[in-house]
Amino acid sequence: MNFTNGIALDGPAGAGKSTIAKIIAKRLGLPYLDTGAMYRAMALCALSEGVSLTDAEKVDELLNRTDIRVLYEADGQHMLINGTDVTGRLREEEIGKGASLISKLRCVRDKLAGMQRQIAHETHAVLDGREIGTFVIPETPYKFFVTATAEERAMRRVRQLEEKGEKPDYELILKDIIARDYQDSHRDYAPLKQAEDAVLIDTTHMTIDEAVETVLQALEAR
Ligand code: DC
């Protein structure tokens, strides 16, 4: 199979798309690009420089003087900001919220989407994100929208945190998930949205293996 323009997996936070995308990439021998990590790195950069995540002018100026790089090491994707590897800090809850905010800005989206487009075209990678199929590589015929109910996504997050020894509050997590979904799907520019020609994968009652098989079968059928 030839995935010239890349493979797009979009969907809300916690639907399982990054797990599925990583397995698909491995099975097909292609790179995997976590586009959320790029928004998270930019949010971290703005926060550490004291730049407001909603100030378009200041963020644009920050973008112009910041060197953002995606590197692939043996253990996967790394994000470098001005030569410093910031990968270890990107999964923090506050950085996720910051990424959702900063991603509303057109200047951020244009810059990062441009880098993502180039990586997709050069490496035929599997990209996971929010608007990959509608905005970053709409030309690819290989598009998936991976979702699950907010309640199921909250339960999964609770289980993940419990495994780490934490005592999470389900209601609070559910509220955060609903707020993030709303913010990601109601921004003016390139919101989270299922592409018309994307295959819908609802993982609410599916195992990861079942979801992976569904994606692989759909790829073969296209
Ligand atoms: O997938 P994630 O949780 O790492 O993404 C963090 C935020 O970044 C998400 O809430 C919205 C934004 N984002 C985006 O706008 N477009 C992408 N392709 C990926 C992430």
mmCIF file with all atom_site columns, N, CA, C and O in Angstrom, residues 102-156:
data_model
loop_
_atom_site.group_PDB
_atom_site.id
_atom_site.type_symbol
_atom_site.label_atom_id
_atom_site.label_alt_id
_atom_site.label_comp_id
_atom_site.label_asym_id
_atom_site.label_entity_id
_atom_site.label_seq_id
_atom_site.pdbx_PDB_ins_code
_atom_site.Cartn_x
_atom_site.Cartn_y
_atom_site.Cartn_z
_atom_site.occupancy
_atom_site.B_iso_or_equiv
_atom_site.pdbx_formal_charge
_atom_site.auth_seq_id
_atom_site.auth_comp_id
_atom_site.auth_asym_id
_atom_site.auth_atom_id
_atom_site.pdbx_PDB_model_num
ATOM 1   N N  . ILE A 1 102 ? -3.733  27.572 23.367 1.00 0.00 ? 102 ILE A N  1
ATOM 2   C CA . ILE A 1 102 ? -2.824  28.197 22.397 1.00 0.00 ? 102 ILE A CA 1
ATOM 3   C C  . ILE A 1 102 ? -3.141  27.731 20.972 1.00 0.00 ? 102 ILE A C  1
ATOM 4   O O  . ILE A 1 102 ? -2.907  28.443 19.994 1.00 0.00 ? 102 ILE A O  1
ATOM 5   N N  . SER A 1 103 ? -3.729  26.521 20.866 1.00 0.00 ? 103 SER A N  1
ATOM 6   C CA . SER A 1 103 ? -4.026  25.985 19.528 1.00 0.00 ? 103 SER A CA 1
ATOM 7   C C  . SER A 1 103 ? -5.173  26.747 18.859 1.00 0.00 ? 103 SER A C  1
ATOM 8   O O  . SER A 1 103 ? -5.446  26.573 17.680 1.00 0.00 ? 103 SER A O  1
ATOM 9   N N  . LYS A 1 104 ? -5.849  27.620 19.630 1.00 0.00 ? 104 LYS A N  1
ATOM 10  C CA . LYS A 1 104 ? -6.929  28.420 19.032 1.00 0.00 ? 104 LYS A CA 1
ATOM 11  C C  . LYS A 1 104 ? -6.362  29.533 18.152 1.00 0.00 ? 104 LYS A C  1
ATOM 12  O O  . LYS A 1 104 ? -7.052  30.079 17.307 1.00 0.00 ? 104 LYS A O  1
ATOM 13  N N  . LEU A 1 105 ? -5.092  29.878 18.383 1.00 0.00 ? 105 LEU A N  1
ATOM 14  C CA . LEU A 1 105 ? -4.494  30.994 17.644 1.00 0.00 ? 105 LEU A CA 1
ATOM 15  C C  . LEU A 1 105 ? -4.077  30.561 16.237 1.00 0.00 ? 105 LEU A C  1
ATOM 16  O O  . LEU A 1 105 ? -3.378  29.567 16.061 1.00 0.00 ? 105 LEU A O  1
ATOM 17  N N  . ARG A 1 106 ? -4.484  31.362 15.287 1.00 0.00 ? 106 ARG A N  1
ATOM 18  C CA . ARG A 1 106 ? -4.220  31.061 13.886 1.00 0.00 ? 106 ARG A CA 1
ATOM 19  C C  . ARG A 1 106 ? -2.720  30.969 13.565 1.00 0.00 ? 106 ARG A C  1
ATOM 20  O O  . ARG A 1 106 ? -2.285  30.096 12.815 1.00 0.00 ? 106 ARG A O  1
ATOM 21  N N  . CYS A 1 107 ? -1.915  31.860 14.176 1.00 0.00 ? 107 CYS A N  1
ATOM 22  C CA . CYS A 1 107 ? -0.475  31.869 13.881 1.00 0.00 ? 107 CYS A CA 1
ATOM 23  C C  . CYS A 1 107 ? 0.168   30.547 14.319 1.00 0.00 ? 107 CYS A C  1
ATOM 24  O O  . CYS A 1 107 ? 1.026   29.998 13.617 1.00 0.00 ? 107 CYS A O  1
ATOM 25  N N  . VAL A 1 108 ? -0.277  30.016 15.456 1.00 0.00 ? 108 VAL A N  1
ATOM 26  C CA . VAL A 1 108 ? 0.282   28.772 15.982 1.00 0.00 ? 108 VAL A CA 1
ATOM 27  C C  . VAL A 1 108 ? -0.112  27.625 15.060 1.00 0.00 ? 108 VAL A C  1
ATOM 28  O O  . VAL A 1 108 ? 0.708   26.799 14.643 1.00 0.00 ? 108 VAL A O  1
ATOM 29  N N  . ARG A 1 109 ? -1.394  27.602 14.746 1.00 0.00 ? 109 ARG A N  1
ATOM 30  C CA . ARG A 1 109 ? -1.915  26.523 13.914 1.00 0.00 ? 109 ARG A CA 1
ATOM 31  C C  . ARG A 1 109 ? -1.265  26.511 12.532 1.00 0.00 ? 109 ARG A C  1
ATOM 32  O O  . ARG A 1 109 ? -0.905  25.464 12.021 1.00 0.00 ? 109 ARG A O  1
ATOM 33  N N  . ASP A 1 110 ? -1.095  27.682 11.932 1.00 0.00 ? 110 ASP A N  1
ATOM 34  C CA . ASP A 1 110 ? -0.506  27.732 10.594 1.00 0.00 ? 110 ASP A CA 1
ATOM 35  C C  . ASP A 1 110 ? 0.930   27.216 10.611 1.00 0.00 ? 110 ASP A C  1
ATOM 36  O O  . ASP A 1 110 ? 1.337   26.455 9.748  1.00 0.00 ? 110 ASP A O  1
ATOM 37  N N  . LYS A 1 111 ? 1.675   27.633 11.632 1.00 0.00 ? 111 LYS A N  1
ATOM 38  C CA . LYS A 1 111 ? 3.077   27.212 11.709 1.00 0.00 ? 111 LYS A CA 1
ATOM 39  C C  . LYS A 1 111 ? 3.175   25.691 11.937 1.00 0.00 ? 111 LYS A C  1
ATOM 40  O O  . LYS A 1 111 ? 3.883   24.991 11.225 1.00 0.00 ? 111 LYS A O  1
ATOM 41  N N  . LEU A 1 112 ? 2.447   25.198 12.945 1.00 0.00 ? 112 LEU A N  1
ATOM 42  C CA . LEU A 1 112 ? 2.576   23.776 13.279 1.00 0.00 ? 112 LEU A CA 1
ATOM 43  C C  . LEU A 1 112 ? 1.961   22.891 12.204 1.00 0.00 ? 112 LEU A C  1
ATOM 44  O O  . LEU A 1 112 ? 2.515   21.850 11.848 1.00 0.00 ? 112 LEU A O  1
ATOM 45  N N  . ALA A 1 113 ? 0.835   23.329 11.638 1.00 0.00 ? 113 ALA A N  1
ATOM 46  C CA . ALA A 1 113 ? 0.200   22.524 10.573 1.00 0.00 ? 113 ALA A CA 1
ATOM 47  C C  . ALA A 1 113 ? 1.123   22.450 9.358  1.00 0.00 ? 113 ALA A C  1
ATOM 48  O O  . ALA A 1 113 ? 1.202   21.414 8.694  1.00 0.00 ? 113 ALA A O  1
ATOM 49  N N  . GLY A 1 114 ? 1.856   23.536 9.084  1.00 0.00 ? 114 GLY A N  1
ATOM 50  C CA . GLY A 1 114 ? 2.803   23.538 7.961  1.00 0.00 ? 114 GLY A CA 1
ATOM 51  C C  . GLY A 1 114 ? 3.897   22.500 8.174  1.00 0.00 ? 114 GLY A C  1
ATOM 52  O O  . GLY A 1 114 ? 4.247   21.747 7.264  1.00 0.00 ? 114 GLY A O  1
ATOM 53  N N  . MET A 1 115 ? 4.411   22.441 9.423  1.00 0.00 ? 115 MET A N  1
ATOM 54  C CA . MET A 1 115 ? 5.455   21.440 9.732  1.00 0.00 ? 115 MET A CA 1
ATOM 55  C C  . MET A 1 115 ? 4.876   20.027 9.611  1.00 0.00 ? 115 MET A C  1
ATOM 56  O O  . MET A 1 115 ? 5.519   19.115 9.086  1.00 0.00 ? 115 MET A O  1
ATOM 57  N N  . GLN A 1 116 ? 3.650   19.865 10.092 1.00 0.00 ? 116 GLN A N  1
ATOM 58  C CA . GLN A 1 116 ? 3.023   18.527 10.059 1.00 0.00 ? 116 GLN A CA 1
ATOM 59  C C  . GLN A 1 116 ? 2.793   18.059 8.617  1.00 0.00 ? 116 GLN A C  1
ATOM 60  O O  . GLN A 1 116 ? 3.026   16.901 8.268  1.00 0.00 ? 116 GLN A O  1
ATOM 61  N N  . ARG A 1 117 ? 2.351   18.993 7.795  1.00 0.00 ? 117 ARG A N  1
ATOM 62  C CA . ARG A 1 117 ? 2.085   18.692 6.374  1.00 0.00 ? 117 ARG A CA 1
ATOM 63  C C  . ARG A 1 117 ? 3.359   18.218 5.696  1.00 0.00 ? 117 ARG A C  1
ATOM 64  O O  . ARG A 1 117 ? 3.374   17.230 4.971  1.00 0.00 ? 117 ARG A O  1
ATOM 65  N N  . GLN A 1 118 ? 4.448   18.932 5.988  1.00 0.00 ? 118 GLN A N  1
ATOM 66  C CA . GLN A 1 118 ? 5.736   18.580 5.374  1.00 0.00 ? 118 GLN A CA 1
ATOM 67  C C  . GLN A 1 118 ? 6.185   17.180 5.825  1.00 0.00 ? 118 GLN A C  1
ATOM 68  O O  . GLN A 1 118 ? 6.612   16.361 5.011  1.00 0.00 ? 118 GLN A O  1
ATOM 69  N N  . ILE A 1 119 ? 6.044   16.904 7.116  1.00 0.00 ? 119 ILE A N  1
ATOM 70  C CA . ILE A 1 119 ? 6.443   15.580 7.628  1.00 0.00 ? 119 ILE A CA 1
ATOM 71  C C  . ILE A 1 119 ? 5.582   14.494 6.982  1.00 0.00 ? 119 ILE A C  1
ATOM 72  O O  . ILE A 1 119 ? 6.080   13.451 6.555  1.00 0.00 ? 119 ILE A O  1
ATOM 73  N N  . ALA A 1 120 ? 4.279   14.758 6.869  1.00 0.00 ? 120 ALA A N  1
ATOM 74  C CA . ALA A 1 120 ? 3.368   13.756 6.271  1.00 0.00 ? 120 ALA A CA 1
ATOM 75  C C  . ALA A 1 120 ? 3.756   13.472 4.821  1.00 0.00 ? 120 ALA A C  1
ATOM 76  O O  . ALA A 1 120 ? 3.807   12.318 4.391  1.00 0.00 ? 120 ALA A O  1
ATOM 77  N N  . HIS A 1 121 ? 4.057   14.534 4.075  1.00 0.00 ? 121 HIS A N  1
ATOM 78  C CA . HIS A 1 121 ? 4.386   14.346 2.665  1.00 0.00 ? 121 HIS A CA 1
ATOM 79  C C  . HIS A 1 121 ? 5.750   13.678 2.484  1.00 0.00 ? 121 HIS A C  1
ATOM 80  O O  . HIS A 1 121 ? 5.932   12.857 1.592  1.00 0.00 ? 121 HIS A O  1
ATOM 81  N N  . GLU A 1 122 ? 6.704   14.029 3.357  1.00 0.00 ? 122 GLU A N  1
ATOM 82  C CA . GLU A 1 122 ? 8.052   13.474 3.193  1.00 0.00 ? 122 GLU A CA 1
ATOM 83  C C  . GLU A 1 122 ? 8.173   12.043 3.710  1.00 0.00 ? 122 GLU A C  1
ATOM 84  O O  . GLU A 1 122 ? 8.930   11.254 3.174  1.00 0.00 ? 122 GLU A O  1
ATOM 85  N N  . THR A 1 123 ? 7.451   11.731 4.807  1.00 0.00 ? 123 THR A N  1
ATOM 86  C CA . THR A 1 123 ? 7.678   10.419 5.438  1.00 0.00 ? 123 THR A CA 1
ATOM 87  C C  . THR A 1 123 ? 6.466   9.487  5.357  1.00 0.00 ? 123 THR A C  1
ATOM 88  O O  . THR A 1 123 ? 6.554   8.345  5.770  1.00 0.00 ? 123 THR A O  1
ATOM 89  N N  . HIS A 1 124 ? 5.303   9.989  4.889  1.00 0.00 ? 124 HIS A N  1
ATOM 90  C CA . HIS A 1 124 ? 4.049   9.213  4.794  1.00 0.00 ? 124 HIS A CA 1
ATOM 91  C C  . HIS A 1 124 ? 3.626   8.712  6.176  1.00 0.00 ? 124 HIS A C  1
ATOM 92  O O  . HIS A 1 124 ? 3.133   7.592  6.326  1.00 0.00 ? 124 HIS A O  1
ATOM 93  N N  . ALA A 1 125 ? 3.833   9.562  7.171  1.00 0.00 ? 125 ALA A N  1
ATOM 94  C CA . ALA A 1 125 ? 3.596   9.180  8.566  1.00 0.00 ? 125 ALA A CA 1
ATOM 95  C C  . ALA A 1 125 ? 2.111   8.986  8.891  1.00 0.00 ? 125 ALA A C  1
ATOM 96  O O  . ALA A 1 125 ? 1.228   9.398  8.136  1.00 0.00 ? 125 ALA A O  1
ATOM 97  N N  . VAL A 1 126 ? 1.875   8.367  10.058 1.00 0.00 ? 126 VAL A N  1
ATOM 98  C CA . VAL A 1 126 ? 0.542   8.287  10.646 1.00 0.00 ? 126 VAL A CA 1
ATOM 99  C C  . VAL A 1 126 ? 0.453   9.464  11.620 1.00 0.00 ? 126 VAL A C  1
ATOM 100 O O  . VAL A 1 126 ? 1.259   9.561  12.552 1.00 0.00 ? 126 VAL A O  1
ATOM 101 N N  . LEU A 1 127 ? -0.490  10.384 11.396 1.00 0.00 ? 127 LEU A N  1
ATOM 102 C CA . LEU A 1 127 ? -0.612  11.580 12.240 1.00 0.00 ? 127 LEU A CA 1
ATOM 103 C C  . LEU A 1 127 ? -1.848  11.483 13.108 1.00 0.00 ? 127 LEU A C  1
ATOM 104 O O  . LEU A 1 127 ? -2.934  11.165 12.590 1.00 0.00 ? 127 LEU A O  1
ATOM 105 N N  . ASP A 1 128 ? -1.718  11.776 14.402 1.00 0.00 ? 128 ASP A N  1
ATOM 106 C CA . ASP A 1 128 ? -2.947  11.859 15.190 1.00 0.00 ? 128 ASP A CA 1
ATOM 107 C C  . ASP A 1 128 ? -3.132  13.271 15.705 1.00 0.00 ? 128 ASP A C  1
ATOM 108 O O  . ASP A 1 128 ? -2.158  13.978 15.978 1.00 0.00 ? 128 ASP A O  1
ATOM 109 N N  . GLY A 1 129 ? -4.399  13.732 15.729 1.00 0.00 ? 129 GLY A N  1
ATOM 110 C CA . GLY A 1 129 ? -4.664  15.106 16.138 1.00 0.00 ? 129 GLY A CA 1
ATOM 111 C C  . GLY A 1 129 ? -6.146  15.414 16.189 1.00 0.00 ? 129 GLY A C  1
ATOM 112 O O  . GLY A 1 129 ? -6.955  14.566 16.595 1.00 0.00 ? 129 GLY A O  1
ATOM 113 N N  . ARG A 1 130 ? -6.489  16.633 15.809 1.00 0.00 ? 130 ARG A N  1
ATOM 114 C CA . ARG A 1 130 ? -7.885  17.078 15.879 1.00 0.00 ? 130 ARG A CA 1
ATOM 115 C C  . ARG A 1 130 ? -8.443  17.430 14.503 1.00 0.00 ? 130 ARG A C  1
ATOM 116 O O  . ARG A 1 130 ? -9.638  17.309 14.258 1.00 0.00 ? 130 ARG A O  1
ATOM 117 N N  . GLU A 1 131 ? -7.563  17.948 13.637 1.00 0.00 ? 131 GLU A N  1
ATOM 118 C CA . GLU A 1 131 ? -8.009  18.486 12.347 1.00 0.00 ? 131 GLU A CA 1
ATOM 119 C C  . GLU A 1 131 ? -7.053  18.067 11.235 1.00 0.00 ? 131 GLU A C  1
ATOM 120 O O  . GLU A 1 131 ? -6.827  18.781 10.286 1.00 0.00 ? 131 GLU A O  1
ATOM 121 N N  . ILE A 1 132 ? -6.466  16.873 11.401 1.00 0.00 ? 132 ILE A N  1
ATOM 122 C CA . ILE A 1 132 ? -5.481  16.403 10.416 1.00 0.00 ? 132 ILE A CA 1
ATOM 123 C C  . ILE A 1 132 ? -6.197  16.131 9.080  1.00 0.00 ? 132 ILE A C  1
ATOM 124 O O  . ILE A 1 132 ? -5.740  16.555 8.021  1.00 0.00 ? 132 ILE A O  1
ATOM 125 N N  . GLY A 1 133 ? -7.340  15.457 9.160  1.00 0.00 ? 133 GLY A N  1
ATOM 126 C CA . GLY A 1 133 ? -8.061  15.096 7.930  1.00 0.00 ? 133 GLY A CA 1
ATOM 127 C C  . GLY A 1 133 ? -8.812  16.260 7.291  1.00 0.00 ? 133 GLY A C  1
ATOM 128 O O  . GLY A 1 133 ? -9.087  16.242 6.094  1.00 0.00 ? 133 GLY A O  1
ATOM 129 N N  . THR A 1 134 ? -9.137  17.275 8.081  1.00 0.00 ? 134 THR A N  1
ATOM 130 C CA . THR A 1 134 ? -9.909  18.391 7.517  1.00 0.00 ? 134 THR A CA 1
ATOM 131 C C  . THR A 1 134 ? -9.021  19.560 7.113  1.00 0.00 ? 134 THR A C  1
ATOM 132 O O  . THR A 1 134 ? -9.384  20.363 6.268  1.00 0.00 ? 134 THR A O  1
ATOM 133 N N  . PHE A 1 135 ? -7.842  19.686 7.718  1.00 0.00 ? 135 PHE A N  1
ATOM 134 C CA . PHE A 1 135 ? -7.046  20.903 7.546  1.00 0.00 ? 135 PHE A CA 1
ATOM 135 C C  . PHE A 1 135 ? -5.575  20.657 7.212  1.00 0.00 ? 135 PHE A C  1
ATOM 136 O O  . PHE A 1 135 ? -5.009  21.344 6.370  1.00 0.00 ? 135 PHE A O  1
ATOM 137 N N  . VAL A 1 136 ? -4.948  19.669 7.858  1.00 0.00 ? 136 VAL A N  1
ATOM 138 C CA . VAL A 1 136 ? -3.503  19.481 7.653  1.00 0.00 ? 136 VAL A CA 1
ATOM 139 C C  . VAL A 1 136 ? -3.234  18.736 6.345  1.00 0.00 ? 136 VAL A C  1
ATOM 140 O O  . VAL A 1 136 ? -2.493  19.216 5.483  1.00 0.00 ? 136 VAL A O  1
ATOM 141 N N  . ILE A 1 137 ? -3.849  17.561 6.190  1.00 0.00 ? 137 ILE A N  1
ATOM 142 C CA . ILE A 1 137 ? -3.672  16.791 4.943  1.00 0.00 ? 137 ILE A CA 1
ATOM 143 C C  . ILE A 1 137 ? -5.041  16.348 4.398  1.00 0.00 ? 137 ILE A C  1
ATOM 144 O O  . ILE A 1 137 ? -5.304  15.147 4.272  1.00 0.00 ? 137 ILE A O  1
ATOM 145 N N  . PRO A 1 138 ? -5.900  17.326 4.041  1.00 0.00 ? 138 PRO A N  1
ATOM 146 C CA . PRO A 1 138 ? -7.235  16.939 3.551  1.00 0.00 ? 138 PRO A CA 1
ATOM 147 C C  . PRO A 1 138 ? -7.155  16.112 2.264  1.00 0.00 ? 138 PRO A C  1
ATOM 148 O O  . PRO A 1 138 ? -8.104  15.421 1.910  1.00 0.00 ? 138 PRO A O  1
ATOM 149 N N  . GLU A 1 139 ? -5.980  16.168 1.597  1.00 0.00 ? 139 GLU A N  1
ATOM 150 C CA . GLU A 1 139 ? -5.822  15.445 0.326  1.00 0.00 ? 139 GLU A CA 1
ATOM 151 C C  . GLU A 1 139 ? -5.666  13.940 0.517  1.00 0.00 ? 139 GLU A C  1
ATOM 152 O O  . GLU A 1 139 ? -5.789  13.176 -0.432 1.00 0.00 ? 139 GLU A O  1
ATOM 153 N N  . THR A 1 140 ? -5.370  13.481 1.752  1.00 0.00 ? 140 THR A N  1
ATOM 154 C CA . THR A 1 140 ? -5.191  12.036 1.918  1.00 0.00 ? 140 THR A CA 1
ATOM 155 C C  . THR A 1 140 ? -6.544  11.319 1.894  1.00 0.00 ? 140 THR A C  1
ATOM 156 O O  . THR A 1 140 ? -7.516  11.797 2.489  1.00 0.00 ? 140 THR A O  1
ATOM 157 N N  . PRO A 1 141 ? -6.620  10.171 1.236  1.00 0.00 ? 141 PRO A N  1
ATOM 158 C CA . PRO A 1 141 ? -7.879  9.408  1.295  1.00 0.00 ? 141 PRO A CA 1
ATOM 159 C C  . PRO A 1 141 ? -7.958  8.550  2.557  1.00 0.00 ? 141 PRO A C  1
ATOM 160 O O  . PRO A 1 141 ? -8.973  7.913  2.812  1.00 0.00 ? 141 PRO A O  1
ATOM 161 N N  . TYR A 1 142 ? -6.880  8.558  3.368  1.00 0.00 ? 142 TYR A N  1
ATOM 162 C CA . TYR A 1 142 ? -6.831  7.674  4.538  1.00 0.00 ? 142 TYR A CA 1
ATOM 163 C C  . TYR A 1 142 ? -7.105  8.471  5.809  1.00 0.00 ? 142 TYR A C  1
ATOM 164 O O  . TYR A 1 142 ? -6.195  9.005  6.438  1.00 0.00 ? 142 TYR A O  1
ATOM 165 N N  . LYS A 1 143 ? -8.390  8.558  6.144  1.00 0.00 ? 143 LYS A N  1
ATOM 166 C CA . LYS A 1 143 ? -8.810  9.382  7.287  1.00 0.00 ? 143 LYS A CA 1
ATOM 167 C C  . LYS A 1 143 ? -9.701  8.604  8.241  1.00 0.00 ? 143 LYS A C  1
ATOM 168 O O  . LYS A 1 143 ? -10.619 7.917  7.789  1.00 0.00 ? 143 LYS A O  1
ATOM 169 N N  . PHE A 1 144 ? -9.449  8.794  9.529  1.00 0.00 ? 144 PHE A N  1
ATOM 170 C CA . PHE A 1 144 ? -10.256 8.115  10.546 1.00 0.00 ? 144 PHE A CA 1
ATOM 171 C C  . PHE A 1 144 ? -10.630 9.113  11.627 1.00 0.00 ? 144 PHE A C  1
ATOM 172 O O  . PHE A 1 144 ? -9.845  10.005 11.950 1.00 0.00 ? 144 PHE A O  1
ATOM 173 N N  . PHE A 1 145 ? -11.836 8.944  12.159 1.00 0.00 ? 145 PHE A N  1
ATOM 174 C CA . PHE A 1 145 ? -12.263 9.763  13.288 1.00 0.00 ? 145 PHE A CA 1
ATOM 175 C C  . PHE A 1 145 ? -12.522 8.814  14.443 1.00 0.00 ? 145 PHE A C  1
ATOM 176 O O  . PHE A 1 145 ? -13.459 8.016  14.407 1.00 0.00 ? 145 PHE A O  1
ATOM 177 N N  . VAL A 1 146 ? -11.627 8.868  15.446 1.00 0.00 ? 146 VAL A N  1
ATOM 178 C CA . VAL A 1 146 ? -11.681 7.927  16.570 1.00 0.00 ? 146 VAL A CA 1
ATOM 179 C C  . VAL A 1 146 ? -12.338 8.623  17.752 1.00 0.00 ? 146 VAL A C  1
ATOM 180 O O  . VAL A 1 146 ? -11.861 9.660  18.214 1.00 0.00 ? 146 VAL A O  1
ATOM 181 N N  . THR A 1 147 ? -13.436 8.060  18.232 1.00 0.00 ? 147 THR A N  1
ATOM 182 C CA . THR A 1 147 ? -14.133 8.706  19.334 1.00 0.00 ? 147 THR A CA 1
ATOM 183 C C  . THR A 1 147 ? -14.640 7.676  20.348 1.00 0.00 ? 147 THR A C  1
ATOM 184 O O  . THR A 1 147 ? -14.503 6.462  20.157 1.00 0.00 ? 147 THR A O  1
ATOM 185 N N  . ALA A 1 148 ? -15.180 8.180  21.460 1.00 0.00 ? 148 ALA A N  1
ATOM 186 C CA . ALA A 1 148 ? -15.832 7.352  22.493 1.00 0.00 ? 148 ALA A CA 1
ATOM 187 C C  . ALA A 1 148 ? -16.634 8.346  23.322 1.00 0.00 ? 148 ALA A C  1
ATOM 188 O O  . ALA A 1 148 ? -16.342 9.554  23.295 1.00 0.00 ? 148 ALA A O  1
ATOM 189 N N  . THR A 1 149 ? -17.613 7.860  24.077 1.00 0.00 ? 149 THR A N  1
ATOM 190 C CA . THR A 1 149 ? -18.405 8.799  24.877 1.00 0.00 ? 149 THR A CA 1
ATOM 191 C C  . THR A 1 149 ? -17.497 9.492  25.907 1.00 0.00 ? 149 THR A C  1
ATOM 192 O O  . THR A 1 149 ? -16.470 8.926  26.322 1.00 0.00 ? 149 THR A O  1
ATOM 193 N N  . ALA A 1 150 ? -17.906 10.690 26.329 1.00 0.00 ? 150 ALA A N  1
ATOM 194 C CA . ALA A 1 150 ? -17.106 11.430 27.321 1.00 0.00 ? 150 ALA A CA 1
ATOM 195 C C  . ALA A 1 150 ? -17.015 10.615 28.619 1.00 0.00 ? 150 ALA A C  1
ATOM 196 O O  . ALA A 1 150 ? -15.964 10.592 29.276 1.00 0.00 ? 150 ALA A O  1
ATOM 197 N N  . GLU A 1 151 ? -18.108 9.917  28.987 1.00 0.00 ? 151 GLU A N  1
ATOM 198 C CA . GLU A 1 151 ? -18.116 9.129  30.235 1.00 0.00 ? 151 GLU A CA 1
ATOM 199 C C  . GLU A 1 151 ? -17.086 7.999  30.168 1.00 0.00 ? 151 GLU A C  1
ATOM 200 O O  . GLU A 1 151 ? -16.361 7.746  31.120 1.00 0.00 ? 151 GLU A O  1
ATOM 201 N N  . GLU A 1 152 ? -17.031 7.315  29.024 1.00 0.00 ? 152 GLU A N  1
ATOM 202 C CA . GLU A 1 152 ? -16.075 6.221  28.866 1.00 0.00 ? 152 GLU A CA 1
ATOM 203 C C  . GLU A 1 152 ? -14.637 6.758  28.886 1.00 0.00 ? 152 GLU A C  1
ATOM 204 O O  . GLU A 1 152 ? -13.746 6.188  29.519 1.00 0.00 ? 152 GLU A O  1
ATOM 205 N N  . ARG A 1 153 ? -14.418 7.910  28.252 1.00 0.00 ? 153 ARG A N  1
ATOM 206 C CA . ARG A 1 153 ? -13.068 8.494  28.228 1.00 0.00 ? 153 ARG A CA 1
ATOM 207 C C  . ARG A 1 153 ? -12.652 8.916  29.641 1.00 0.00 ? 153 ARG A C  1
ATOM 208 O O  . ARG A 1 153 ? -11.504 8.756  30.027 1.00 0.00 ? 153 ARG A O  1
ATOM 209 N N  . ALA A 1 154 ? -13.606 9.433  30.399 1.00 0.00 ? 154 ALA A N  1
ATOM 210 C CA . ALA A 1 154 ? -13.300 9.828  31.781 1.00 0.00 ? 154 ALA A CA 1
ATOM 211 C C  . ALA A 1 154 ? -12.954 8.591  32.619 1.00 0.00 ? 154 ALA A C  1
ATOM 212 O O  . ALA A 1 154 ? -12.004 8.613  33.404 1.00 0.00 ? 154 ALA A O  1
ATOM 213 N N  . MET A 1 155 ? -13.692 7.510  32.428 1.00 0.00 ? 155 MET A N  1
ATOM 214 C CA . MET A 1 155 ? -13.435 6.267  33.175 1.00 0.00 ? 155 MET A CA 1
ATOM 215 C C  . MET A 1 155 ? -12.033 5.740  32.867 1.00 0.00 ? 155 MET A C  1
ATOM 216 O O  . MET A 1 155 ? -11.301 5.298  33.751 1.00 0.00 ? 155 MET A O  1
ATOM 217 N N  . ARG A 1 156 ? -11.656 5.805  31.574 1.00 0.00 ? 156 ARG A N  1
ATOM 218 C CA . ARG A 1 156 ? -10.320 5.327  31.178 1.00 0.00 ? 156 ARG A CA 1
ATOM 219 C C  . ARG A 1 156 ? -9.233  6.148  31.859 1.00 0.00 ? 156 ARG A C  1
ATOM 220 O O  . ARG A 1 156 ? -8.230  5.622  32.312 1.00 0.00 ? 156 ARG A O  1
#
